[in-house]
């Protein structure tokens, strides 16, 4: 029985970019293969229509860190919103506490005022306006850089 070897070609490539050389060396070490095989795999991946992500890929790392940052920012914003509601609640109940503050009618009025405050703020955000009525990117008359 005769064995048939796949057709192999010998190619000589000169690399001048140290990042490419270090990346190929890293891939060769990780895969426990010669540098030439690592280069061949890298070329094959580059010729594929949808190359697989390299675990050392900087864009993939950036995407992961951005996703983590978005999660922590969302959590922080939820905390800030809850604190703001509590401050508004204390403000509308008129500190210091009074007996009338425990009245269900007063509580309902406070909750309604908070809802109106939140609705007005959301409407300004959607409209792209700040509390003063100017667009967020517009210069103001008191701007020291103007």
mmCIF file of C-alpha atoms in Angstrom:
data_model
loop_
_atom_site.group_PDB
_atom_site.id
_atom_site.type_symbol
_atom_site.label_atom_id
_atom_site.label_comp_id
_atom_site.label_asym_id
_atom_site.label_seq_id
_atom_site.Cartn_x
_atom_site.Cartn_y
_atom_site.Cartn_z
ATOM 1 C CA UNK A 1 0.000 0.000 0.000
ATOM 2 C CA UNK A 2 1.419 3.343 -0.979
ATOM 3 C CA UNK A 3 1.042 6.465 1.139
ATOM 4 C CA UNK A 4 0.172 9.705 -0.520
ATOM 5 C CA UNK A 5 1.399 12.877 1.120
ATOM 6 C CA UNK A 6 -0.496 16.076 0.600
ATOM 7 C CA UNK A 7 1.194 18.533 -1.715
ATOM 8 C CA UNK A 8 3.437 20.854 0.290
ATOM 9 C CA UNK A 9 5.068 24.014 -0.896
ATOM 10 C CA UNK A 10 8.131 25.675 0.466
ATOM 11 C CA UNK A 11 7.770 29.421 0.890
ATOM 12 C CA UNK A 12 10.307 31.789 2.336
ATOM 13 C CA UNK A 13 8.918 34.857 4.080
ATOM 14 C CA UNK A 14 10.816 37.717 5.690
ATOM 15 C CA UNK A 15 9.038 39.452 8.544
ATOM 16 C CA UNK A 16 10.118 42.910 9.617
ATOM 17 C CA UNK A 17 7.306 43.713 12.060
ATOM 18 C CA UNK A 18 8.295 42.649 15.596
ATOM 19 C CA UNK A 19 4.634 42.423 16.639
ATOM 20 C CA UNK A 20 3.947 39.818 13.970
ATOM 21 C CA UNK A 21 7.050 37.861 14.898
ATOM 22 C CA UNK A 22 6.175 37.876 18.611
ATOM 23 C CA UNK A 23 2.572 36.904 17.809
ATOM 24 C CA UNK A 24 3.733 33.976 15.704
ATOM 25 C CA UNK A 25 6.190 32.906 18.402
ATOM 26 C CA UNK A 26 3.423 33.094 21.016
ATOM 27 C CA UNK A 27 1.091 31.037 18.836
ATOM 28 C CA UNK A 28 3.811 28.456 18.166
ATOM 29 C CA UNK A 29 4.513 28.107 21.899
ATOM 30 C CA UNK A 30 0.808 27.868 22.744
ATOM 31 C CA UNK A 31 0.218 25.195 20.102
ATOM 32 C CA UNK A 32 3.529 23.396 20.740
ATOM 33 C CA UNK A 33 4.411 23.493 17.075
ATOM 34 C CA UNK A 34 7.235 24.815 14.926
ATOM 35 C CA UNK A 35 7.166 28.466 13.912
ATOM 36 C CA UNK A 36 6.591 27.547 10.265
ATOM 37 C CA UNK A 37 3.398 25.638 11.132
ATOM 38 C CA UNK A 38 2.174 28.537 13.249
ATOM 39 C CA UNK A 39 2.769 30.853 10.297
ATOM 40 C CA UNK A 40 0.920 28.458 8.011
ATOM 41 C CA UNK A 41 -2.069 28.391 10.350
ATOM 42 C CA UNK A 42 -2.064 32.171 10.607
ATOM 43 C CA UNK A 43 -2.067 32.478 6.826
ATOM 44 C CA UNK A 44 -4.889 29.924 6.559
ATOM 45 C CA UNK A 45 -6.938 31.865 9.130
ATOM 46 C CA UNK A 46 -6.300 35.067 7.226
ATOM 47 C CA UNK A 47 -7.574 33.492 4.021
ATOM 48 C CA UNK A 48 -10.788 32.191 5.602
ATOM 49 C CA UNK A 49 -13.935 34.193 5.005
ATOM 50 C CA UNK A 50 -14.672 34.476 8.754
ATOM 51 C CA UNK A 51 -11.506 33.976 10.773
ATOM 52 C CA UNK A 52 -11.833 32.748 14.332
ATOM 53 C CA UNK A 53 -10.923 35.160 17.068
ATOM 54 C CA UNK A 54 -7.450 34.837 18.490
ATOM 55 C CA UNK A 55 -7.493 34.712 22.312
ATOM 56 C CA UNK A 56 -4.804 37.398 22.277
ATOM 57 C CA UNK A 57 -6.833 39.583 19.923
ATOM 58 C CA UNK A 58 -6.777 43.164 21.208
ATOM 59 C CA UNK A 59 -10.179 44.005 19.744
ATOM 60 C CA UNK A 60 -11.740 41.055 21.511
ATOM 61 C CA UNK A 61 -10.147 42.139 24.789
ATOM 62 C CA UNK A 62 -11.357 45.688 24.216
ATOM 63 C CA UNK A 63 -14.886 44.450 23.555
ATOM 64 C CA UNK A 64 -14.870 42.366 26.735
ATOM 65 C CA UNK A 65 -13.571 45.218 28.858
ATOM 66 C CA UNK A 66 -16.123 47.593 27.315
ATOM 67 C CA UNK A 67 -18.924 45.142 28.095
ATOM 68 C CA UNK A 68 -17.695 44.860 31.703
ATOM 69 C CA UNK A 69 -17.486 48.638 31.944
ATOM 70 C CA UNK A 70 -21.032 48.998 30.596
ATOM 71 C CA UNK A 71 -22.313 46.524 33.213
ATOM 72 C CA UNK A 72 -20.637 48.357 36.072
ATOM 73 C CA UNK A 73 -21.775 51.740 34.723
ATOM 74 C CA UNK A 74 -25.358 50.507 34.468
ATOM 75 C CA UNK A 75 -25.177 49.258 38.041
ATOM 76 C CA UNK A 76 -23.710 52.580 39.206
ATOM 77 C CA UNK A 77 -26.408 54.528 37.377
ATOM 78 C CA UNK A 78 -29.109 52.435 39.029
ATOM 79 C CA UNK A 79 -27.593 53.235 42.426
ATOM 80 C CA UNK A 80 -27.438 56.950 41.589
ATOM 81 C CA UNK A 81 -31.059 56.917 40.416
ATOM 82 C CA UNK A 82 -32.227 55.208 43.596
ATOM 83 C CA UNK A 83 -30.317 57.742 45.695
ATOM 84 C CA UNK A 84 -31.825 60.597 43.720
ATOM 85 C CA UNK A 85 -35.330 59.252 44.342
ATOM 86 C CA UNK A 86 -34.631 59.030 48.061
ATOM 87 C CA UNK A 87 -33.309 62.612 48.108
ATOM 88 C CA UNK A 88 -36.385 63.817 46.231
ATOM 89 C CA UNK A 89 -38.615 61.921 48.639
ATOM 90 C CA UNK A 90 -36.919 63.558 51.637
ATOM 91 C CA UNK A 91 -37.097 66.960 49.953
ATOM 92 C CA UNK A 92 -40.802 66.715 49.170
ATOM 93 C CA UNK A 93 -41.577 65.503 52.677
ATOM 94 C CA UNK A 94 -40.099 68.742 54.092
ATOM 95 C CA UNK A 95 -37.371 67.943 56.538
ATOM 96 C CA UNK A 96 -37.525 67.766 59.554
ATOM 97 C CA UNK A 97 -40.182 65.094 59.799
ATOM 98 C CA UNK A 98 -43.691 66.097 60.753
ATOM 99 C CA UNK A 99 -46.674 63.999 61.820
ATOM 100 C CA UNK A 100 -48.560 64.969 58.675
ATOM 101 C CA UNK A 101 -45.797 63.350 56.565
ATOM 102 C CA UNK A 102 -47.135 59.895 57.507
ATOM 103 C CA UNK A 103 -50.557 60.748 56.083
ATOM 104 C CA UNK A 104 -51.356 58.506 53.045
ATOM 105 C CA UNK A 105 -52.675 61.521 51.134
ATOM 106 C CA UNK A 106 -49.399 63.391 51.668
ATOM 107 C CA UNK A 107 -47.434 60.277 50.694
ATOM 108 C CA UNK A 108 -49.468 59.933 47.485
ATOM 109 C CA UNK A 109 -48.903 63.610 46.679
ATOM 110 C CA UNK A 110 -45.165 63.200 47.182
ATOM 111 C CA UNK A 111 -45.088 60.116 44.962
ATOM 112 C CA UNK A 112 -47.003 62.015 42.277
ATOM 113 C CA UNK A 113 -44.548 64.935 42.441
ATOM 114 C CA UNK A 114 -41.636 62.524 42.093
ATOM 115 C CA UNK A 115 -43.293 60.917 39.062
ATOM 116 C CA UNK A 116 -43.777 64.348 37.463
ATOM 117 C CA UNK A 117 -40.129 65.203 38.188
ATOM 118 C CA UNK A 118 -38.965 61.953 36.554
ATOM 119 C CA UNK A 119 -41.277 62.411 33.556
ATOM 120 C CA UNK A 120 -40.058 65.960 32.977
ATOM 121 C CA UNK A 121 -36.416 64.863 33.257
ATOM 122 C CA UNK A 122 -36.955 61.980 30.832
ATOM 123 C CA UNK A 123 -38.694 64.298 28.374
ATOM 124 C CA UNK A 124 -35.754 66.735 28.502
ATOM 125 C CA UNK A 125 -33.285 63.911 27.961
ATOM 126 C CA UNK A 126 -35.243 62.589 24.975
ATOM 127 C CA UNK A 127 -35.490 66.097 23.523
ATOM 128 C CA UNK A 128 -31.736 66.592 23.991
ATOM 129 C CA UNK A 129 -32.190 69.554 26.275
ATOM 130 C CA UNK A 130 -30.854 70.388 29.719
ATOM 131 C CA UNK A 131 -32.784 71.805 32.666
ATOM 132 C CA UNK A 132 -32.130 75.389 31.495
ATOM 133 C CA UNK A 133 -33.756 74.741 28.135
ATOM 134 C CA UNK A 134 -30.598 74.961 26.027
ATOM 135 C CA UNK A 135 -29.316 72.146 23.902
ATOM 136 C CA UNK A 136 -26.609 70.119 25.601
ATOM 137 C CA UNK A 137 -23.925 71.147 23.112
ATOM 138 C CA UNK A 138 -24.778 74.844 22.916
ATOM 139 C CA UNK A 139 -22.456 77.357 24.585
ATOM 140 C CA UNK A 140 -23.892 79.259 27.526
ATOM 141 C CA UNK A 141 -23.436 82.919 28.336
ATOM 142 C CA UNK A 142 -21.649 82.105 31.605
ATOM 143 C CA UNK A 143 -19.234 79.648 29.977
ATOM 144 C CA UNK A 144 -15.707 80.869 30.903
ATOM 145 C CA UNK A 145 -14.220 79.439 27.697
ATOM 146 C CA UNK A 146 -16.560 81.479 25.492
#
